[in-house]
mmCIF file of C-alpha atoms in Angstrom:
data_model
loop_
_atom_site.group_PDB
_atom_site.id
_atom_site.type_symbol
_atom_site.label_atom_id
_atom_site.label_comp_id
_atom_site.label_asym_id
_atom_site.label_seq_id
_atom_site.Cartn_x
_atom_site.Cartn_y
_atom_site.Cartn_z
ATOM 1 C CA MET B 50 -0.187 -0.223 0.131
ATOM 2 C CA VAL B 51 1.450 3.655 -0.983
ATOM 3 C CA SER B 52 0.588 6.511 1.377
ATOM 4 C CA ASP B 53 0.551 10.339 -0.342
ATOM 5 C CA PRO B 54 -0.309 13.341 1.054
ATOM 6 C CA TYR B 55 -1.273 14.227 -2.749
ATOM 7 C CA LEU B 56 -2.494 11.067 -4.304
ATOM 8 C CA GLY B 57 -3.530 8.915 -1.003
ATOM 9 C CA LYS B 58 -3.920 5.428 -0.443
ATOM 10 C CA TYR B 59 -3.806 2.584 -3.369
ATOM 11 C CA THR B 60 -2.317 -0.533 -3.737
ATOM 12 C CA THR B 61 -2.119 -0.704 -7.540
ATOM 13 C CA CYS B 62 -1.658 2.555 -10.190
ATOM 14 C CA VAL B 63 -1.682 2.292 -14.125
ATOM 15 C CA SER B 64 -2.521 3.845 -16.982
ATOM 16 C CA ALA B 65 -4.959 1.535 -18.949
ATOM 17 C CA ARG B 66 -7.873 1.757 -21.688
ATOM 18 C CA SER B 67 -11.337 -0.664 -22.030
ATOM 19 C CA THR B 68 -11.555 -3.235 -24.797
ATOM 20 C CA ASP B 69 -15.109 -2.614 -24.596
ATOM 21 C CA ARG B 70 -15.331 -1.119 -28.507
ATOM 22 C CA GLU B 71 -18.267 0.080 -27.908
ATOM 23 C CA ILE B 72 -17.504 1.942 -25.267
ATOM 24 C CA LEU B 73 -14.430 3.569 -26.217
ATOM 25 C CA LYS B 74 -16.286 5.018 -29.514
ATOM 26 C CA LYS B 75 -17.774 7.685 -27.459
ATOM 27 C CA ALA B 76 -15.237 7.438 -24.439
ATOM 28 C CA GLN B 77 -14.651 10.838 -23.252
ATOM 29 C CA ASP B 78 -10.766 9.535 -22.296
ATOM 30 C CA GLY B 79 -9.966 4.715 -21.670
ATOM 31 C CA GLY B 80 -13.382 4.586 -20.693
ATOM 32 C CA ILE B 81 -12.607 3.001 -16.884
ATOM 33 C CA ALA B 82 -15.978 4.150 -15.010
ATOM 34 C CA THR B 83 -17.918 2.812 -17.353
ATOM 35 C CA THR B 84 -16.537 -0.434 -17.633
ATOM 36 C CA ILE B 85 -15.855 -0.764 -14.404
ATOM 37 C CA MET B 86 -19.428 -0.734 -13.427
ATOM 38 C CA VAL B 87 -20.844 -2.273 -16.500
ATOM 39 C CA TYR B 88 -18.934 -5.342 -15.631
ATOM 40 C CA ALA B 89 -20.024 -4.351 -12.099
ATOM 41 C CA LEU B 90 -23.619 -4.528 -12.857
ATOM 42 C CA GLU B 91 -22.991 -7.605 -15.123
ATOM 43 C CA GLU B 92 -21.016 -9.500 -12.369
ATOM 44 C CA GLY B 93 -24.856 -8.844 -9.649
ATOM 45 C CA ILE B 94 -21.912 -6.666 -7.758
ATOM 46 C CA ILE B 95 -24.150 -4.244 -7.520
ATOM 47 C CA ASP B 96 -27.940 -4.391 -8.803
ATOM 48 C CA GLY B 97 -27.842 -0.461 -10.100
ATOM 49 C CA ALA B 98 -25.393 2.943 -10.917
ATOM 50 C CA ILE B 99 -26.130 6.438 -10.148
ATOM 51 C CA VAL B 100 -24.338 8.255 -12.229
ATOM 52 C CA ALA B 101 -24.938 11.058 -14.354
ATOM 53 C CA GLY B 102 -26.909 11.598 -17.963
ATOM 54 C CA GLU B 103 -28.838 13.693 -20.096
ATOM 55 C CA GLY B 104 -30.323 16.204 -17.981
ATOM 56 C CA ASP B 105 -33.754 19.075 -20.333
ATOM 57 C CA LEU B 106 -31.334 21.167 -21.393
ATOM 58 C CA PRO B 107 -27.615 20.123 -23.767
ATOM 59 C CA TRP B 108 -24.903 19.264 -21.314
ATOM 60 C CA LYS B 109 -27.286 19.887 -18.460
ATOM 61 C CA PRO B 110 -26.022 16.476 -17.009
ATOM 62 C CA GLY B 111 -29.652 14.956 -14.894
ATOM 63 C CA PRO B 112 -28.067 12.176 -12.152
ATOM 64 C CA PHE B 113 -29.404 8.628 -12.118
ATOM 65 C CA VAL B 114 -30.556 5.592 -11.225
ATOM 66 C CA ALA B 115 -29.082 2.997 -14.095
ATOM 67 C CA MET B 116 -30.233 -0.484 -13.944
ATOM 68 C CA SER B 117 -29.259 -2.477 -17.519
ATOM 69 C CA ARG B 118 -25.716 -1.414 -19.586
ATOM 70 C CA LYS B 119 -26.904 -0.033 -21.950
ATOM 71 C CA ASP B 120 -28.754 2.751 -19.039
ATOM 72 C CA ILE B 121 -25.172 3.227 -18.114
ATOM 73 C CA LEU B 122 -23.480 4.006 -21.749
ATOM 74 C CA LYS B 123 -25.744 6.723 -21.567
ATOM 75 C CA ALA B 124 -23.700 8.341 -19.112
ATOM 76 C CA GLN B 125 -20.951 8.591 -21.255
ATOM 77 C CA ARG B 126 -18.511 11.537 -21.444
ATOM 78 C CA ALA B 127 -17.661 14.580 -18.712
ATOM 79 C CA LYS B 128 -20.137 17.262 -18.753
ATOM 80 C CA TYR B 129 -17.738 19.692 -16.410
ATOM 81 C CA ASN B 130 -20.591 20.777 -14.302
ATOM 82 C CA ILE B 131 -21.844 19.253 -10.602
ATOM 83 C CA SER B 132 -24.419 17.016 -11.227
ATOM 84 C CA PRO B 133 -26.346 16.187 -7.917
ATOM 85 C CA GLN B 134 -25.024 13.059 -7.239
ATOM 86 C CA ILE B 135 -25.802 12.081 -3.735
ATOM 87 C CA SER B 136 -29.437 13.543 -3.791
ATOM 88 C CA TRP B 137 -30.333 9.919 -4.845
ATOM 89 C CA LEU B 138 -28.821 7.772 -2.507
ATOM 90 C CA LYS B 139 -31.663 7.467 -0.312
ATOM 91 C CA GLU B 140 -33.467 7.108 -3.779
ATOM 92 C CA ALA B 141 -31.658 4.558 -4.950
ATOM 93 C CA THR B 142 -32.028 2.354 -2.167
ATOM 94 C CA ARG B 143 -35.352 3.433 -0.763
ATOM 95 C CA ALA B 144 -36.963 4.702 -4.266
ATOM 96 C CA PHE B 145 -35.692 1.569 -6.328
ATOM 97 C CA GLY B 146 -34.931 -0.785 -3.501
ATOM 98 C CA LEU B 147 -32.093 -1.241 -3.895
ATOM 99 C CA ASP B 148 -28.986 -3.452 -1.860
ATOM 100 C CA SER B 149 -26.041 -2.373 -3.397
ATOM 101 C CA VAL B 150 -25.295 -0.188 -4.847
ATOM 102 C CA GLY B 151 -22.559 2.424 -7.128
ATOM 103 C CA VAL B 152 -21.631 4.923 -6.978
ATOM 104 C CA THR B 153 -19.473 7.867 -9.489
ATOM 105 C CA GLY B 154 -18.718 10.892 -8.825
ATOM 106 C CA VAL B 155 -16.184 13.981 -7.949
ATOM 107 C CA CYS B 156 -13.537 14.047 -5.379
ATOM 108 C CA CYS B 157 -16.819 16.361 -3.473
ATOM 109 C CA GLN B 158 -18.971 14.194 -4.242
ATOM 110 C CA ILE B 159 -16.637 10.538 -2.996
ATOM 111 C CA GLN B 160 -15.517 12.750 0.137
ATOM 112 C CA ALA B 161 -20.056 12.644 0.850
ATOM 113 C CA VAL B 162 -20.020 9.453 0.580
ATOM 114 C CA ARG B 163 -17.751 8.356 2.995
ATOM 115 C CA LYS B 164 -19.461 10.755 5.406
ATOM 116 C CA ALA B 165 -22.695 9.553 4.574
ATOM 117 C CA GLN B 166 -21.168 5.782 5.658
ATOM 118 C CA LEU B 167 -19.952 6.712 9.071
ATOM 119 C CA TYR B 168 -22.043 9.423 10.167
ATOM 120 C CA PRO B 169 -25.607 9.323 8.222
ATOM 121 C CA ILE B 170 -27.721 11.504 8.880
ATOM 122 C CA ASN B 171 -31.481 11.383 7.270
ATOM 123 C CA MET B 172 -28.701 8.386 5.617
ATOM 124 C CA ARG B 173 -30.414 5.774 7.127
ATOM 125 C CA ASP B 174 -29.766 2.354 5.960
ATOM 126 C CA VAL B 175 -27.333 4.006 3.171
ATOM 127 C CA PRO B 176 -24.309 3.129 4.495
ATOM 128 C CA GLY B 177 -24.582 -0.657 4.324
ATOM 129 C CA LYS B 178 -25.212 -0.953 0.784
ATOM 130 C CA ILE B 179 -22.936 1.247 -1.138
ATOM 131 C CA SER B 180 -20.842 -0.954 -2.542
ATOM 132 C CA LEU B 181 -18.631 0.472 -5.995
ATOM 133 C CA ALA B 182 -17.906 4.272 -4.971
ATOM 134 C CA VAL B 183 -15.336 4.833 -8.849
ATOM 135 C CA GLY B 184 -14.227 8.231 -8.443
ATOM 136 C CA LEU B 185 -12.598 10.988 -11.211
ATOM 137 C CA PHE B 186 -9.659 13.137 -10.337
ATOM 138 C CA CYS B 187 -11.097 16.708 -10.837
ATOM 139 C CA MET B 188 -9.507 20.663 -10.398
ATOM 140 C CA GLU B 189 -11.807 22.037 -10.113
ATOM 141 C CA ASN B 190 -16.883 21.960 -11.676
ATOM 142 C CA PHE B 191 -18.796 24.871 -13.351
ATOM 143 C CA LEU B 192 -22.365 25.296 -12.867
ATOM 144 C CA TYR B 193 -24.057 25.291 -15.854
ATOM 145 C CA ASP B 194 -24.513 29.151 -17.042
ATOM 146 C CA SER B 195 -20.873 29.200 -16.726
ATOM 147 C CA ILE B 196 -19.939 25.563 -18.762
ATOM 148 C CA GLN B 197 -22.194 27.560 -21.406
ATOM 149 C CA ALA B 198 -21.342 31.033 -21.504
ATOM 150 C CA ILE B 199 -17.024 29.372 -21.421
ATOM 151 C CA VAL B 200 -18.387 27.494 -24.828
ATOM 152 C CA GLU B 201 -20.119 29.869 -26.181
ATOM 153 C CA ASP B 202 -18.366 33.153 -25.247
ATOM 154 C CA HIS B 203 -15.115 31.768 -25.578
ATOM 155 C CA THR B 204 -14.814 29.043 -27.754
ATOM 156 C CA ASN B 205 -17.625 31.543 -30.070
ATOM 157 C CA GLN B 206 -19.595 27.724 -30.316
ATOM 158 C CA SER B 207 -23.169 26.914 -29.729
ATOM 159 C CA LEU B 208 -23.752 24.104 -26.679
ATOM 160 C CA SER B 209 -25.996 22.548 -28.329
ATOM 161 C CA SER B 210 -23.147 21.740 -30.964
ATOM 162 C CA VAL B 211 -21.566 20.643 -28.889
ATOM 163 C CA LYS B 212 -20.637 16.978 -29.082
ATOM 164 C CA LYS B 213 -17.718 15.953 -26.245
ATOM 165 C CA MET B 214 -15.578 18.479 -24.150
ATOM 166 C CA ARG B 215 -12.340 17.837 -22.417
ATOM 167 C CA ILE B 216 -9.707 19.568 -20.183
ATOM 168 C CA GLY B 217 -6.217 18.974 -21.218
ATOM 169 C CA LYS B 218 -2.785 20.353 -22.202
ATOM 170 C CA GLY B 219 -3.427 23.689 -20.844
ATOM 171 C CA LYS B 220 -6.914 24.352 -22.888
ATOM 172 C CA PHE B 221 -10.425 24.071 -22.223
ATOM 173 C CA GLN B 222 -11.267 22.224 -25.562
ATOM 174 C CA VAL B 223 -14.628 21.173 -27.416
ATOM 175 C CA TYR B 224 -15.685 19.467 -30.367
ATOM 176 C CA THR B 225 -18.616 19.823 -32.373
ATOM 177 C CA GLU B 226 -20.916 17.442 -34.833
ATOM 178 C CA ARG B 227 -19.745 19.194 -37.210
ATOM 179 C CA GLY B 228 -16.562 18.373 -36.879
ATOM 180 C CA ASN B 229 -14.683 21.578 -35.404
ATOM 181 C CA VAL B 230 -12.235 22.138 -32.206
ATOM 182 C CA ALA B 231 -12.921 25.051 -31.027
ATOM 183 C CA SER B 232 -10.514 25.749 -27.555
ATOM 184 C CA THR B 233 -9.832 28.354 -24.847
ATOM 185 C CA PRO B 234 -7.016 28.851 -22.602
ATOM 186 C CA LEU B 235 -7.506 27.337 -19.054
ATOM 187 C CA LYS B 236 -6.240 31.066 -16.873
ATOM 188 C CA PRO B 237 -8.930 33.319 -18.071
ATOM 189 C CA ILE B 238 -11.955 30.459 -17.123
ATOM 190 C CA HIS B 239 -10.178 29.681 -13.589
ATOM 191 C CA LYS B 240 -13.140 33.197 -13.066
ATOM 192 C CA TYR B 241 -16.472 30.874 -13.577
ATOM 193 C CA GLY B 242 -15.028 27.787 -10.809
ATOM 194 C CA GLN B 243 -17.251 27.321 -8.489
ATOM 195 C CA PRO B 244 -16.376 28.649 -4.866
ATOM 196 C CA GLY B 245 -15.879 25.644 -3.049
ATOM 197 C CA CYS B 246 -12.969 23.969 -4.861
ATOM 198 C CA TYR B 247 -10.679 26.225 -4.240
ATOM 199 C CA VAL B 248 -10.925 25.201 -1.044
ATOM 200 C CA CYS B 249 -10.736 21.553 -2.450
ATOM 201 C CA LEU B 250 -7.516 19.566 -0.666
ATOM 202 C CA ASP B 251 -8.433 16.614 -3.029
ATOM 203 C CA TYR B 252 -7.928 15.607 -6.656
ATOM 204 C CA VAL B 253 -7.793 12.268 -7.932
ATOM 205 C CA SER B 254 -10.989 11.201 -5.552
ATOM 206 C CA ASN B 255 -7.941 10.149 -2.863
ATOM 207 C CA LEU B 256 -11.646 8.252 -0.268
ATOM 208 C CA ALA B 257 -12.826 6.187 -3.376
ATOM 209 C CA ASP B 258 -12.434 2.664 -4.254
ATOM 210 C CA ILE B 259 -11.553 3.338 -7.185
ATOM 211 C CA SER B 260 -10.279 6.512 -9.265
ATOM 212 C CA THR B 261 -8.863 7.557 -12.932
ATOM 213 C CA GLY B 262 -8.597 10.471 -14.969
ATOM 214 C CA SER B 263 -6.704 11.423 -17.924
ATOM 215 C CA VAL B 264 -3.874 12.807 -17.050
ATOM 216 C CA GLY B 265 -0.808 11.293 -16.651
ATOM 217 C CA SER B 266 -2.281 8.795 -19.622
ATOM 218 C CA PRO B 267 -1.368 8.557 -23.266
ATOM 219 C CA ASP B 268 -4.114 9.678 -25.772
ATOM 220 C CA GLY B 269 -6.805 6.986 -25.202
ATOM 221 C CA TRP B 270 -6.024 5.790 -21.980
ATOM 222 C CA SER B 271 -6.541 6.815 -17.850
ATOM 223 C CA THR B 272 -5.398 6.723 -15.180
ATOM 224 C CA VAL B 273 -6.427 4.441 -12.607
ATOM 225 C CA PHE B 274 -5.112 4.534 -9.850
ATOM 226 C CA VAL B 275 -7.395 0.836 -7.222
ATOM 227 C CA ARG B 276 -7.455 2.012 -3.424
ATOM 228 C CA THR B 277 -9.243 -0.443 -1.190
ATOM 229 C CA ARG B 278 -10.089 -4.627 -1.099
ATOM 230 C CA ALA B 279 -13.256 -3.446 -2.765
ATOM 231 C CA GLY B 280 -12.224 -1.956 -5.232
ATOM 232 C CA ASN B 281 -9.556 -4.459 -6.070
ATOM 233 C CA ASP B 282 -10.871 -7.378 -5.852
ATOM 234 C CA ILE B 283 -13.105 -6.349 -9.066
ATOM 235 C CA TRP B 284 -9.783 -4.424 -10.604
ATOM 236 C CA SER B 285 -8.521 -6.728 -11.135
ATOM 237 C CA LYS B 286 -11.093 -9.920 -12.129
ATOM 238 C CA ALA B 287 -12.405 -7.614 -14.720
ATOM 239 C CA VAL B 288 -8.575 -6.821 -15.708
ATOM 240 C CA GLU B 289 -7.977 -11.058 -15.405
ATOM 241 C CA THR B 290 -11.489 -10.944 -17.629
ATOM 242 C CA GLY B 291 -9.484 -9.140 -20.759
ATOM 243 C CA LEU B 292 -11.879 -5.605 -20.235
ATOM 244 C CA PHE B 293 -8.964 -4.090 -20.219
ATOM 245 C CA GLU B 294 -5.712 -2.989 -21.352
ATOM 246 C CA THR B 295 -3.158 -1.929 -18.876
ATOM 247 C CA LYS B 296 0.722 -0.919 -18.223
ATOM 248 C CA PRO B 297 2.906 0.291 -16.063
ATOM 249 C CA ILE B 298 2.785 3.822 -15.223
ATOM 250 C CA GLU B 299 5.978 4.292 -14.940
ATOM 251 C CA GLU B 300 6.163 3.320 -18.996
ATOM 252 C CA VAL B 301 3.718 5.542 -20.366
ATOM 253 C CA LYS B 302 4.463 9.629 -20.480
ATOM 254 C CA PRO B 303 3.785 12.252 -19.154
ATOM 255 C CA GLY B 304 3.041 9.186 -16.355
ATOM 256 C CA LEU B 305 2.543 10.284 -12.140
ATOM 257 C CA GLU B 306 4.801 12.981 -12.307
ATOM 258 C CA LEU B 307 2.459 15.064 -14.236
ATOM 259 C CA VAL B 308 -0.558 13.707 -11.265
ATOM 260 C CA MET B 309 1.551 13.983 -8.591
ATOM 261 C CA LYS B 310 2.805 18.098 -9.662
ATOM 262 C CA LEU B 311 -0.994 19.280 -10.580
ATOM 263 C CA ALA B 312 -1.962 17.975 -7.257
ATOM 264 C CA LYS B 313 0.463 19.836 -5.961
ATOM 265 C CA VAL B 314 -0.762 23.025 -7.926
ATOM 266 C CA LYS B 315 -4.637 22.710 -6.670
ATOM 267 C CA LEU B 316 -3.943 20.907 -2.990
ATOM 268 C CA ASP B 317 -0.532 23.725 -1.671
ATOM 269 C CA GLY B 318 -2.526 26.119 -3.540
ATOM 270 C CA ASN B 319 -5.995 25.902 -1.767
ATOM 271 C CA ARG B 320 -3.645 25.078 1.188
ATOM 272 C CA LYS B 321 -2.713 28.492 0.973
ATOM 273 C CA THR B 322 -6.546 30.092 -0.237
ATOM 274 C CA LEU B 323 -7.808 28.204 3.194
ATOM 275 C CA GLU B 324 -5.500 29.353 5.394
ATOM 276 C CA GLU B 325 -5.590 33.260 4.498
ATOM 277 C CA ARG B 326 -9.468 32.187 4.876
ATOM 278 C CA ARG B 327 -8.325 31.866 8.511
ATOM 279 C CA ASN B 328 -5.871 34.016 9.595
ATOM 280 C CA PHE B 329 -8.948 36.965 8.143
ATOM 281 C CA GLY B 330 -11.692 35.353 10.162
ATOM 282 C CA VAL B 331 -9.244 35.959 13.263
ATOM 283 C CA ASN B 332 -8.216 39.375 12.444
ATOM 284 C CA LYS B 333 -11.765 40.628 11.700
ATOM 285 C CA ALA B 334 -12.982 39.086 15.116
ATOM 286 C CA LEU B 335 -9.991 40.640 16.748
ATOM 287 C CA ARG B 336 -10.814 44.182 15.098
ATOM 288 C CA ASP B 337 -15.019 43.708 16.230
ATOM 289 C CA PRO B 338 -15.728 41.454 19.147
ATOM 290 C CA TYR B 339 -19.301 41.612 17.400
ATOM 291 C CA ALA B 340 -18.144 40.010 13.735
#
């Protein structure tokens, strides 16, 4: 078990991609989360998965309980605006009657899942029914209106014409149905990020059973951290079954060094922000004891 202050605890870290051609065709990168959830569902490890599907507006995510391969595939591709997955935990276990639930989410959502398991306030019967948590790397997330502004004002594309969004190599990129690719530098769009993202102290979903993201792996592949016993059981069986191609993370470029670099950028920067806010609060209280 490796324990790192920036990357969390993990037993295995590899670069991987799905061998399922249907999944890869629409995958954001290596199709890891989709393939794992489909495998867990078909093997009876979970009864259903809470995933981010399409909402009522273009690229607005809508969480739902996926109970088939077809349902899970509807949730492919990153949407970069938050989907309220956690609000469906009770729905999945009570309304749908699931005894074993899988959930995907970004760092803060996986933290919420673990908190619900430790302190199940208003979450009675939920903790024991979460069987698989797959986390996604996340630097920052956006409100829907912000995504619309980024796409339409910064890349000059209509949100309804976009078929894929991608953040990488310092750019926010959009791919349209007509084959156009437009991009904008990341720095000007940081102002659109949600405030909570700039005090979050996790980049690689280190509380998930399995966490994954494109950073560190070649195009079309994903970096995968296997973190828990449950995650290792599922991952090792899926690999043995031939569901994934894998390469040691040490043998690919840019490799773990880039994951570490970005994790440090986020965590060190956000720690500084938290400290500044803490000091501001203390100083304000000293000036005005009734503040």
